């Protein structure tokens, strides 16, 4: 009976995930999955209810504290802080799975069968990496530590060495059944999570976040093997697979392999690309307002700068004003714009931009030749033409939004500093490009004010 | 290997394939909610945490058990709530634009 109820929960998870795949059914899907989770928890509590000496105090305290903290975070956080929140939740999930395995080790690792020892090792390993890796990602996204790639001593060899040591200790744990081996393993996994994520730059965060998401599922599934619970195995496997799909899609959007993202420390400052000294067309908000006012089609291209400046409402206000003047406004969203998959979509949705105005790469690019003004707000590498034209460019081959095909390009950017990849952007020096040096939000507001004064 | 463990492997592999099939074609607009909803589902580890915390004895188990349940609950409650909050935003677009 218990197993059947867990099956019900698993079915609700599957239906929920399927619902999340389409805009019309997404909210219902999420609710179905939540109901599934509720069923699973109730079933578990009912299952242990008759056991002697149940530590209810611990369970209830954990549920209350965790529930309150989770709800508070979920309801309080700004939409612009969503990437780090997702990273943090991920970390907690991975940590919980590792703790479940750790409790088995505390009990008595010498009685483990070989297969149980293997899955205990795996859930400690994957869970702990997810935990520490997610919180490093959190710290980077929250600005607590530098978002730039940090070079490790020895580069990728450092992690290779730690990884090899981890595998060796894992084997030691399985063979010896010694609790100490498990704790050393956990410590190494913790280090690996930190040193695995710290060299990775902010622009690669969409890949990292979705990979950590996938790992948190794998950790849960491994914990399911440890305690012999199929609900965990199913739920974990579903999430592991879903996260892996997103990870691969994000890597493809940058034309790089997952291994390259994880181990290259891209844009680590070692590339000595020279910044060109060419002149740029500096524009005032008034200049930009005039060219927007007389445009027929405007394409907004948002990037991470929009999120940093919390300029999603400002861009929407400007778009409204333009639409009142009869200008058609659309948005071109690069798959890796921002710091997590779909980051720009969430921000623009918060500002009430209808999602049918958001165009993906394949739909946006054919429209740039018909676009009068491409308004680039806080994006850089995803609109860099050298990814298309310069075989020597480190980002050569990455699909870009071809804003340089628009009649006029307006770039709102704080300074000429290179983007995340540390490469110069020829777009800024084109004759048709107007550079408005400003914070994204202030820049958009000034343009709007100038537009209304016309 | 025990039968239970082999059964677990079968379930794991099949569930992974279901996961691939169900999500393979999701529009970019939904990438964040999908990720955060999936993230909440990975909090299913709450089931293991509750079981272990309730039945285990000893001081270490109390601390680890409490942390395990609390972490998993943050993941579950926070994950589902924040996903719902995002999806609510996607919905409200009363005649906005065209």
PDB file of N, CA and C in Angstrom, chain A residues 178-268:
ATOM      1  N   UNK A 178      35.416   1.605   6.726  1.00  0.00           N
ATOM      2  CA  UNK A 178      35.892   2.450   7.813  1.00  0.00           C
ATOM      3  C   UNK A 178      35.204   3.822   7.743  1.00  0.00           C
ATOM      4  N   UNK A 179      34.590   4.246   8.850  1.00  0.00           N
ATOM      5  CA  UNK A 179      33.856   5.507   8.844  1.00  0.00           C
ATOM      6  C   UNK A 179      34.757   6.680   8.449  1.00  0.00           C
ATOM      7  N   UNK A 180      36.019   6.623   8.910  1.00  0.00           N
ATOM      8  CA  UNK A 180      36.946   7.702   8.603  1.00  0.00           C
ATOM      9  C   UNK A 180      37.056   7.947   7.088  1.00  0.00           C
ATOM     10  N   UNK A 181      37.082   6.843   6.330  1.00  0.00           N
ATOM     11  CA  UNK A 181      37.202   6.970   4.878  1.00  0.00           C
ATOM     12  C   UNK A 181      36.020   7.766   4.313  1.00  0.00           C
ATOM     13  N   UNK A 182      34.834   7.516   4.858  1.00  0.00           N
ATOM     14  CA  UNK A 182      33.654   8.231   4.369  1.00  0.00           C
ATOM     15  C   UNK A 182      33.748   9.725   4.672  1.00  0.00           C
ATOM     16  N   UNK A 183      34.299  10.034   5.853  1.00  0.00           N
ATOM     17  CA  UNK A 183      34.378  11.470   6.190  1.00  0.00           C
ATOM     18  C   UNK A 183      35.443  12.175   5.363  1.00  0.00           C
ATOM     19  N   UNK A 184      36.555  11.470   5.110  1.00  0.00           N
ATOM     20  CA  UNK A 184      37.578  12.069   4.230  1.00  0.00           C
ATOM     21  C   UNK A 184      36.979  12.303   2.841  1.00  0.00           C
ATOM     22  N   UNK A 185      36.219  11.322   2.391  1.00  0.00           N
ATOM     23  CA  UNK A 185      35.567  11.444   1.091  1.00  0.00           C
ATOM     24  C   UNK A 185      34.670  12.682   1.054  1.00  0.00           C
ATOM     25  N   UNK A 186      33.889  12.865   2.123  1.00  0.00           N
ATOM     26  CA  UNK A 186      32.975  14.002   2.166  1.00  0.00           C
ATOM     27  C   UNK A 186      33.749  15.322   2.119  1.00  0.00           C
ATOM     28  N   UNK A 187      34.858  15.365   2.863  1.00  0.00           N
ATOM     29  CA  UNK A 187      35.669  16.582   2.863  1.00  0.00           C
ATOM     30  C   UNK A 187      36.220  16.872   1.469  1.00  0.00           C
ATOM     31  N   UNK A 188      36.714  15.823   0.799  1.00  0.00           N
ATOM     32  CA  UNK A 188      37.247  16.015  -0.553  1.00  0.00           C
ATOM     33  C   UNK A 188      36.151  16.475  -1.514  1.00  0.00           C
ATOM     34  N   UNK A 189      34.957  15.880  -1.357  1.00  0.00           N
ATOM     35  CA  UNK A 189      33.852  16.267  -2.231  1.00  0.00           C
ATOM     36  C   UNK A 189      33.499  17.740  -2.023  1.00  0.00           C
ATOM     37  N   UNK A 190      33.568  18.164  -0.770  1.00  0.00           N
ATOM     38  CA  UNK A 190      33.285  19.567  -0.463  1.00  0.00           C
ATOM     39  C   UNK A 190      34.277  20.473  -1.200  1.00  0.00           C
ATOM     40  N   UNK A 191      35.565  20.102  -1.093  1.00  0.00           N
ATOM     41  CA  UNK A 191      36.602  20.878  -1.786  1.00  0.00           C
ATOM     42  C   UNK A 191      36.358  20.878  -3.297  1.00  0.00           C
ATOM     43  N   UNK A 192      36.000  19.719  -3.822  1.00  0.00           N
ATOM     44  CA  UNK A 192      35.803  19.590  -5.259  1.00  0.00           C
ATOM     45  C   UNK A 192      34.651  20.484  -5.742  1.00  0.00           C
ATOM     46  N   UNK A 193      33.592  20.573  -4.932  1.00  0.00           N
ATOM     47  CA  UNK A 193      32.484  21.456  -5.296  1.00  0.00           C
ATOM     48  C   UNK A 193      32.941  22.903  -5.373  1.00  0.00           C
ATOM     49  N   UNK A 194      33.752  23.307  -4.403  1.00  0.00           N
ATOM     50  CA  UNK A 194      34.233  24.695  -4.369  1.00  0.00           C
ATOM     51  C   UNK A 194      35.181  24.962  -5.535  1.00  0.00           C
ATOM     52  N   UNK A 195      36.194  24.100  -5.657  1.00  0.00           N
ATOM     53  CA  UNK A 195      37.206  24.371  -6.691  1.00  0.00           C
ATOM     54  C   UNK A 195      36.684  24.044  -8.082  1.00  0.00           C
ATOM     55  N   UNK A 196      35.604  23.281  -8.154  1.00  0.00           N
ATOM     56  CA  UNK A 196      35.010  23.004  -9.466  1.00  0.00           C
ATOM     57  C   UNK A 196      34.263  24.209 -10.014  1.00  0.00           C
ATOM     58  N   UNK A 197      33.606  24.956  -9.132  1.00  0.00           N
ATOM     59  CA  UNK A 197      32.769  26.070  -9.594  1.00  0.00           C
ATOM     60  C   UNK A 197      33.533  27.387  -9.611  1.00  0.00           C
ATOM     61  N   UNK A 198      34.489  27.534  -8.701  1.00  0.00           N
ATOM     62  CA  UNK A 198      35.139  28.836  -8.561  1.00  0.00           C
ATOM     63  C   UNK A 198      35.889  29.301  -9.818  1.00  0.00           C
ATOM     64  N   UNK A 199      36.472  28.395 -10.615  1.00  0.00           N
ATOM     65  CA  UNK A 199      37.144  28.896 -11.827  1.00  0.00           C
ATOM     66  C   UNK A 199      36.175  29.273 -12.940  1.00  0.00           C
ATOM     67  N   UNK A 200      34.897  28.994 -12.770  1.00  0.00           N
ATOM     68  CA  UNK A 200      33.959  29.198 -13.875  1.00  0.00           C
ATOM     69  C   UNK A 200      33.368  30.599 -13.803  1.00  0.00           C
ATOM     70  N   UNK A 201      33.399  31.292 -14.926  1.00  0.00           N
ATOM     71  CA  UNK A 201      32.954  32.679 -14.967  1.00  0.00           C
ATOM     72  C   UNK A 201      31.443  32.826 -14.994  1.00  0.00           C
ATOM     73  N   UNK A 202      30.994  34.024 -14.623  1.00  0.00           N
ATOM     74  CA  UNK A 202      29.566  34.308 -14.519  1.00  0.00           C
ATOM     75  C   UNK A 202      28.780  34.034 -15.789  1.00  0.00           C
ATOM     76  N   UNK A 203      29.397  34.282 -16.957  1.00  0.00           N
ATOM     77  CA  UNK A 203      28.651  34.087 -18.203  1.00  0.00           C
ATOM     78  C   UNK A 203      28.336  32.614 -18.436  1.00  0.00           C
ATOM     79  N   UNK A 204      29.096  31.743 -17.808  1.00  0.00           N
ATOM     80  CA  UNK A 204      28.843  30.315 -17.957  1.00  0.00           C
ATOM     81  C   UNK A 204      27.892  29.781 -16.885  1.00  0.00           C
ATOM     82  N   UNK A 205      27.406  30.685 -16.046  1.00  0.00           N
ATOM     83  CA  UNK A 205      26.537  30.258 -14.945  1.00  0.00           C
ATOM     84  C   UNK A 205      25.285  29.506 -15.391  1.00  0.00           C
ATOM     85  N   UNK A 206      24.659  29.860 -16.550  1.00  0.00           N
ATOM     86  CA  UNK A 206      23.477  29.068 -16.929  1.00  0.00           C
ATOM     87  C   UNK A 206      23.796  27.576 -17.031  1.00  0.00           C
ATOM     88  N   UNK A 207      24.986  27.256 -17.523  1.00  0.00           N
ATOM     89  CA  UNK A 207      25.364  25.846 -17.630  1.00  0.00           C
ATOM     90  C   UNK A 207      25.578  25.256 -16.241  1.00  0.00           C
ATOM     91  N   UNK A 208      26.295  26.007 -15.398  1.00  0.00           N
ATOM     92  CA  UNK A 208      26.623  25.504 -14.065  1.00  0.00           C
ATOM     93  C   UNK A 208      25.358  25.270 -13.250  1.00  0.00           C
ATOM     94  N   UNK A 209      24.449  26.246 -13.282  1.00  0.00           N
ATOM     95  CA  UNK A 209      23.222  26.123 -12.492  1.00  0.00           C
ATOM     96  C   UNK A 209      22.410  24.918 -12.944  1.00  0.00           C
ATOM     97  N   UNK A 210      22.289  24.724 -14.258  1.00  0.00           N
ATOM     98  CA  UNK A 210      21.474  23.584 -14.671  1.00  0.00           C
ATOM     99  C   UNK A 210      22.193  22.263 -14.393  1.00  0.00           C
ATOM    100  N   UNK A 211      23.510  22.274 -14.456  1.00  0.00           N
ATOM    101  CA  UNK A 211      24.237  21.043 -14.112  1.00  0.00           C
ATOM    102  C   UNK A 211      24.076  20.710 -12.621  1.00  0.00           C
ATOM    103  N   UNK A 212      24.181  21.720 -11.767  1.00  0.00           N
ATOM    104  CA  UNK A 212      24.002  21.483 -10.330  1.00  0.00           C
ATOM    105  C   UNK A 212      22.588  20.996 -10.047  1.00  0.00           C
ATOM    106  N   UNK A 213      21.628  21.529 -10.800  1.00  0.00           N
ATOM    107  CA  UNK A 213      20.249  21.085 -10.667  1.00  0.00           C
ATOM    108  C   UNK A 213      20.146  19.590 -10.979  1.00  0.00           C
ATOM    109  N   UNK A 214      20.800  19.202 -12.066  1.00  0.00           N
ATOM    110  CA  UNK A 214      20.806  17.798 -12.443  1.00  0.00           C
ATOM    111  C   UNK A 214      21.458  16.950 -11.344  1.00  0.00           C
ATOM    112  N   UNK A 215      22.576  17.439 -10.810  1.00  0.00           N
ATOM    113  CA  UNK A 215      23.287  16.682  -9.770  1.00  0.00           C
ATOM    114  C   UNK A 215      22.447  16.521  -8.506  1.00  0.00           C
ATOM    115  N   UNK A 216      21.660  17.557  -8.176  1.00  0.00           N
ATOM    116  CA  UNK A 216      20.842  17.425  -6.967  1.00  0.00           C
ATOM    117  C   UNK A 216      19.841  16.289  -7.138  1.00  0.00           C
ATOM    118  N   UNK A 217      19.369  16.087  -8.387  1.00  0.00           N
ATOM    119  CA  UNK A 217      18.488  14.951  -8.656  1.00  0.00           C
ATOM    120  C   UNK A 217      19.227  13.632  -8.501  1.00  0.00           C
ATOM    121  N   UNK A 218      20.430  13.571  -9.056  1.00  0.00           N
ATOM    122  CA  UNK A 218      21.223  12.335  -8.954  1.00  0.00           C
ATOM    123  C   UNK A 218      21.492  12.007  -7.486  1.00  0.00           C
ATOM    124  N   UNK A 219      21.822  13.037  -6.702  1.00  0.00           N
ATOM    125  CA  UNK A 219      22.091  12.811  -5.280  1.00  0.00           C
ATOM    126  C   UNK A 219      20.863  12.223  -4.585  1.00  0.00           C
ATOM    127  N   UNK A 220      19.685  12.779  -4.913  1.00  0.00           N
ATOM    128  CA  UNK A 220      18.450  12.267  -4.297  1.00  0.00           C
ATOM    129  C   UNK A 220      18.229  10.811  -4.688  1.00  0.00           C
ATOM    130  N   UNK A 221      18.477  10.489  -5.966  1.00  0.00           N
ATOM    131  CA  UNK A 221      18.280   9.110  -6.417  1.00  0.00           C
ATOM    132  C   UNK A 221      19.241   8.163  -5.686  1.00  0.00           C
ATOM    133  N   UNK A 222      20.491   8.602  -5.510  1.00  0.00           N
ATOM    134  CA  UNK A 222      21.467   7.761  -4.799  1.00  0.00           C
ATOM    135  C   UNK A 222      21.035   7.552  -3.342  1.00  0.00           C
ATOM    136  N   UNK A 223      20.544   8.626  -2.723  1.00  0.00           N
ATOM    137  CA  UNK A 223      20.028   8.492  -1.359  1.00  0.00           C
ATOM    138  C   UNK A 223      18.870   7.494  -1.334  1.00  0.00           C
ATOM    139  N   UNK A 224      18.093   7.484  -2.419  1.00  0.00           N
ATOM    140  CA  UNK A 224      16.990   6.522  -2.523  1.00  0.00           C
ATOM    141  C   UNK A 224      17.493   5.081  -2.509  1.00  0.00           C
ATOM    142  N   UNK A 225      18.616   4.836  -3.198  1.00  0.00           N
ATOM    143  CA  UNK A 225      19.220   3.500  -3.155  1.00  0.00           C
ATOM    144  C   UNK A 225      19.693   3.171  -1.745  1.00  0.00           C
ATOM    145  N   UNK A 226      20.261   4.178  -1.068  1.00  0.00           N
ATOM    146  CA  UNK A 226      20.806   3.940   0.276  1.00  0.00           C
ATOM    147  C   UNK A 226      19.716   3.454   1.223  1.00  0.00           C
ATOM    148  N   UNK A 227      18.572   4.142   1.204  1.00  0.00           N
ATOM    149  CA  UNK A 227      17.533   3.768   2.161  1.00  0.00           C
ATOM    150  C   UNK A 227      16.481   2.865   1.528  1.00  0.00           C
ATOM    151  N   UNK A 228      16.696   2.452   0.278  1.00  0.00           N
ATOM    152  CA  UNK A 228      15.765   1.539  -0.370  1.00  0.00           C
ATOM    153  C   UNK A 228      14.379   2.126  -0.583  1.00  0.00           C
ATOM    154  N   UNK A 229      14.347   3.380  -1.066  1.00  0.00           N
ATOM    155  CA  UNK A 229      13.049   4.025  -1.285  1.00  0.00           C
ATOM    156  C   UNK A 229      12.901   4.428  -2.747  1.00  0.00           C
ATOM    157  N   UNK A 230      11.900   3.821  -3.419  1.00  0.00           N
ATOM    158  CA  UNK A 230      11.782   4.051  -4.856  1.00  0.00           C
ATOM    159  C   UNK A 230      11.253   5.433  -5.201  1.00  0.00           C
ATOM    160  N   UNK A 231      10.542   6.067  -4.280  1.00  0.00           N
ATOM    161  CA  UNK A 231      10.063   7.423  -4.567  1.00  0.00           C
ATOM    162  C   UNK A 231      11.257   8.346  -4.794  1.00  0.00           C
ATOM    163  N   UNK A 232      12.287   8.193  -3.962  1.00  0.00           N
ATOM    164  CA  UNK A 232      13.485   9.006  -4.132  1.00  0.00           C
ATOM    165  C   UNK A 232      14.191   8.681  -5.445  1.00  0.00           C
ATOM    166  N   UNK A 233      14.224   7.396  -5.750  1.00  0.00           N
ATOM    167  CA  UNK A 233      14.931   6.997  -6.981  1.00  0.00           C
ATOM    168  C   UNK A 233      14.231   7.607  -8.194  1.00  0.00           C
ATOM    169  N   UNK A 234      12.900   7.516  -8.219  1.00  0.00           N
ATOM    170  CA  UNK A 234      12.160   8.040  -9.381  1.00  0.00           C
ATOM    171  C   UNK A 234      12.276   9.566  -9.451  1.00  0.00           C
ATOM    172  N   UNK A 235      11.965  10.214  -8.344  1.00  0.00           N
ATOM    173  CA  UNK A 235      12.030  11.677  -8.335  1.00  0.00           C
ATOM    174  C   UNK A 235      13.420  12.170  -8.713  1.00  0.00           C
ATOM    175  N   UNK A 236      14.424  11.552  -8.135  1.00  0.00           N
ATOM    176  CA  UNK A 236      15.796  11.969  -8.412  1.00  0.00           C
ATOM    177  C   UNK A 236      16.185  11.749  -9.862  1.00  0.00           C
ATOM    178  N   UNK A 237      15.801  10.602 -10.412  1.00  0.00           N
ATOM    179  CA  UNK A 237      16.154  10.308 -11.803  1.00  0.00           C
ATOM    180  C   UNK A 237      15.477  11.287 -12.756  1.00  0.00           C
ATOM    181  N   UNK A 238      14.224  11.618 -12.474  1.00  0.00           N
ATOM    182  CA  UNK A 238      13.497  12.581 -13.322  1.00  0.00           C
ATOM    183  C   UNK A 238      14.239  13.913 -13.356  1.00  0.00           C
ATOM    184  N   UNK A 239      14.610  14.396 -12.188  1.00  0.00           N
ATOM    185  CA  UNK A 239      15.272  15.701 -12.099  1.00  0.00           C
ATOM    186  C   UNK A 239      16.667  15.640 -12.721  1.00  0.00           C
ATOM    187  N   UNK A 240      17.352  14.525 -12.483  1.00  0.00           N
ATOM    188  CA  UNK A 240      18.673  14.363 -13.081  1.00  0.00           C
ATOM    189  C   UNK A 240      18.601  14.457 -14.597  1.00  0.00           C
ATOM    190  N   UNK A 241      17.614  13.789 -15.183  1.00  0.00           N
ATOM    191  CA  UNK A 241      17.464  13.798 -16.641  1.00  0.00           C
ATOM    192  C   UNK A 241      17.064  15.193 -17.134  1.00  0.00           C
ATOM    193  N   UNK A 242      16.120  15.794 -16.449  1.00  0.00           N
ATOM    194  CA  UNK A 242      15.646  17.123 -16.875  1.00  0.00           C
ATOM    195  C   UNK A 242      16.784  18.130 -16.819  1.00  0.00           C
ATOM    196  N   UNK A 243      17.543  18.093 -15.740  1.00  0.00           N
ATOM    197  CA  UNK A 243      18.645  19.031 -15.597  1.00  0.00           C
ATOM    198  C   UNK A 243      19.712  18.818 -16.661  1.00  0.00           C
ATOM    199  N   UNK A 244      19.924  17.543 -17.003  1.00  0.00           N
ATOM    200  CA  UNK A 244      20.945  17.239 -18.007  1.00  0.00           C
ATOM    201  C   UNK A 244      20.537  17.799 -19.376  1.00  0.00           C
ATOM    202  N   UNK A 245      19.261  17.685 -19.706  1.00  0.00           N
ATOM    203  CA  UNK A 245      18.797  18.230 -20.986  1.00  0.00           C
ATOM    204  C   UNK A 245      19.059  19.728 -21.062  1.00  0.00           C
ATOM    205  N   UNK A 246      18.691  20.430 -20.009  1.00  0.00           N
ATOM    206  CA  UNK A 246      18.909  21.880 -19.983  1.00  0.00           C
ATOM    207  C   UNK A 246      20.398  22.206 -20.079  1.00  0.00           C
ATOM    208  N   UNK A 247      21.207  21.443 -19.368  1.00  0.00           N
ATOM    209  CA  UNK A 247      22.651  21.686 -19.373  1.00  0.00           C
ATOM    210  C   UNK A 247      23.200  21.582 -20.791  1.00  0.00           C
ATOM    211  N   UNK A 248      22.788  20.524 -21.482  1.00  0.00           N
ATOM    212  CA  UNK A 248      23.275  20.319 -22.841  1.00  0.00           C
ATOM    213  C   UNK A 248      22.785  21.445 -23.756  1.00  0.00           C
ATOM    214  N   UNK A 249      21.516  21.843 -23.583  1.00  0.00           N
ATOM    215  CA  UNK A 249      20.987  22.937 -24.411  1.00  0.00           C
ATOM    216  C   UNK A 249      21.761  24.225 -24.188  1.00  0.00           C
ATOM    217  N   UNK A 250      22.115  24.501 -22.932  1.00  0.00           N
ATOM    218  CA  UNK A 250      22.853  25.724 -22.632  1.00  0.00           C
ATOM    219  C   UNK A 250      24.253  25.670 -23.237  1.00  0.00           C
ATOM    220  N   UNK A 251      24.904  24.517 -23.133  1.00  0.00           N
ATOM    221  CA  UNK A 251      26.240  24.397 -23.724  1.00  0.00           C
ATOM    222  C   UNK A 251      26.165  24.604 -25.229  1.00  0.00           C
ATOM    223  N   UNK A 252      25.149  24.018 -25.843  1.00  0.00           N
ATOM    224  CA  UNK A 252      25.005  24.169 -27.292  1.00  0.00           C
ATOM    225  C   UNK A 252      24.792  25.623 -27.673  1.00  0.00           C
ATOM    226  N   UNK A 253      24.067  26.349 -26.836  1.00  0.00           N
ATOM    227  CA  UNK A 253      23.806  27.757 -27.137  1.00  0.00           C
ATOM    228  C   UNK A 253      25.089  28.570 -27.108  1.00  0.00           C
ATOM    229  N   UNK A 254      26.145  28.025 -26.539  1.00  0.00           N
ATOM    230  CA  UNK A 254      27.415  28.730 -26.546  1.00  0.00           C
ATOM    231  C   UNK A 254      28.412  28.050 -27.472  1.00  0.00           C
ATOM    232  N   UNK A 255      27.946  27.041 -28.186  1.00  0.00           N
ATOM    233  CA  UNK A 255      28.790  26.277 -29.090  1.00  0.00           C
ATOM    234  C   UNK A 255      30.010  25.714 -28.375  1.00  0.00           C
ATOM    235  N   UNK A 256      29.825  25.295 -27.144  1.00  0.00           N
ATOM    236  CA  UNK A 256      30.941  24.711 -26.405  1.00  0.00           C
ATOM    237  C   UNK A 256      30.478  23.421 -25.761  1.00  0.00           C
ATOM    238  N   UNK A 257      31.449  22.540 -25.549  1.00  0.00           N
ATOM    239  CA  UNK A 257      31.087  21.289 -24.897  1.00  0.00           C
ATOM    240  C   UNK A 257      31.012  21.538 -23.394  1.00  0.00           C
ATOM    241  N   UNK A 258      30.292  20.653 -22.722  1.00  0.00           N
ATOM    242  CA  UNK A 258      30.171  20.770 -21.281  1.00  0.00           C
ATOM    243  C   UNK A 258      31.554  20.748 -20.632  1.00  0.00           C
ATOM    244  N   UNK A 259      32.416  19.868 -21.129  1.00  0.00           N
ATOM    245  CA  UNK A 259      33.768  19.755 -20.567  1.00  0.00           C
ATOM    246  C   UNK A 259      34.511  21.079 -20.723  1.00  0.00           C
ATOM    247  N   UNK A 260      34.328  21.712 -21.866  1.00  0.00           N
ATOM    248  CA  UNK A 260      35.001  22.988 -22.102  1.00  0.00           C
ATOM    249  C   UNK A 260      34.528  24.047 -21.108  1.00  0.00           C
ATOM    250  N   UNK A 261      33.225  24.091 -20.859  1.00  0.00           N
ATOM    251  CA  UNK A 261      32.695  25.060 -19.905  1.00  0.00           C
ATOM    252  C   UNK A 261      33.276  24.813 -18.513  1.00  0.00           C
ATOM    253  N   UNK A 262      33.316  23.529 -18.132  1.00  0.00           N
ATOM    254  CA  UNK A 262      33.715  23.199 -16.766  1.00  0.00           C
ATOM    255  C   UNK A 262      35.207  23.363 -16.530  1.00  0.00           C
ATOM    256  N   UNK A 263      36.018  23.105 -17.552  1.00  0.00           N
ATOM    257  CA  UNK A 263      37.440  23.011 -17.278  1.00  0.00           C
ATOM    258  C   UNK A 263      38.297  24.087 -17.926  1.00  0.00           C
ATOM    259  N   UNK A 264      37.683  24.960 -18.720  1.00  0.00           N
ATOM    260  CA  UNK A 264      38.559  25.879 -19.442  1.00  0.00           C
ATOM    261  C   UNK A 264      38.835  27.178 -18.697  1.00  0.00           C
ATOM    262  N   UNK A 265      38.039  27.510 -17.694  1.00  0.00           N
ATOM    263  CA  UNK A 265      38.230  28.797 -17.022  1.00  0.00           C
ATOM    264  C   UNK A 265      38.190  29.931 -18.018  1.00  0.00           C
ATOM    265  N   UNK A 266      37.172  29.906 -18.866  1.00  0.00           N
ATOM    266  CA  UNK A 266      37.028  30.794 -20.008  1.00  0.00           C
ATOM    267  C   UNK A 266      37.184  32.259 -19.628  1.00  0.00           C
ATOM    268  N   UNK A 267      37.939  32.983 -20.421  1.00  0.00           N
ATOM    269  CA  UNK A 267      38.071  34.417 -20.178  1.00  0.00           C
ATOM    270  C   UNK A 267      38.792  34.707 -18.886  1.00  0.00           C
ATOM    271  N   UNK A 268      39.687  33.816 -18.507  1.00  0.00           N
ATOM    272  CA  UNK A 268      40.374  33.957 -17.230  1.00  0.00           C
ATOM    273  C   UNK A 268      41.432  35.039 -17.213  1.00  0.00           C
TER     274      UNK A 268
END
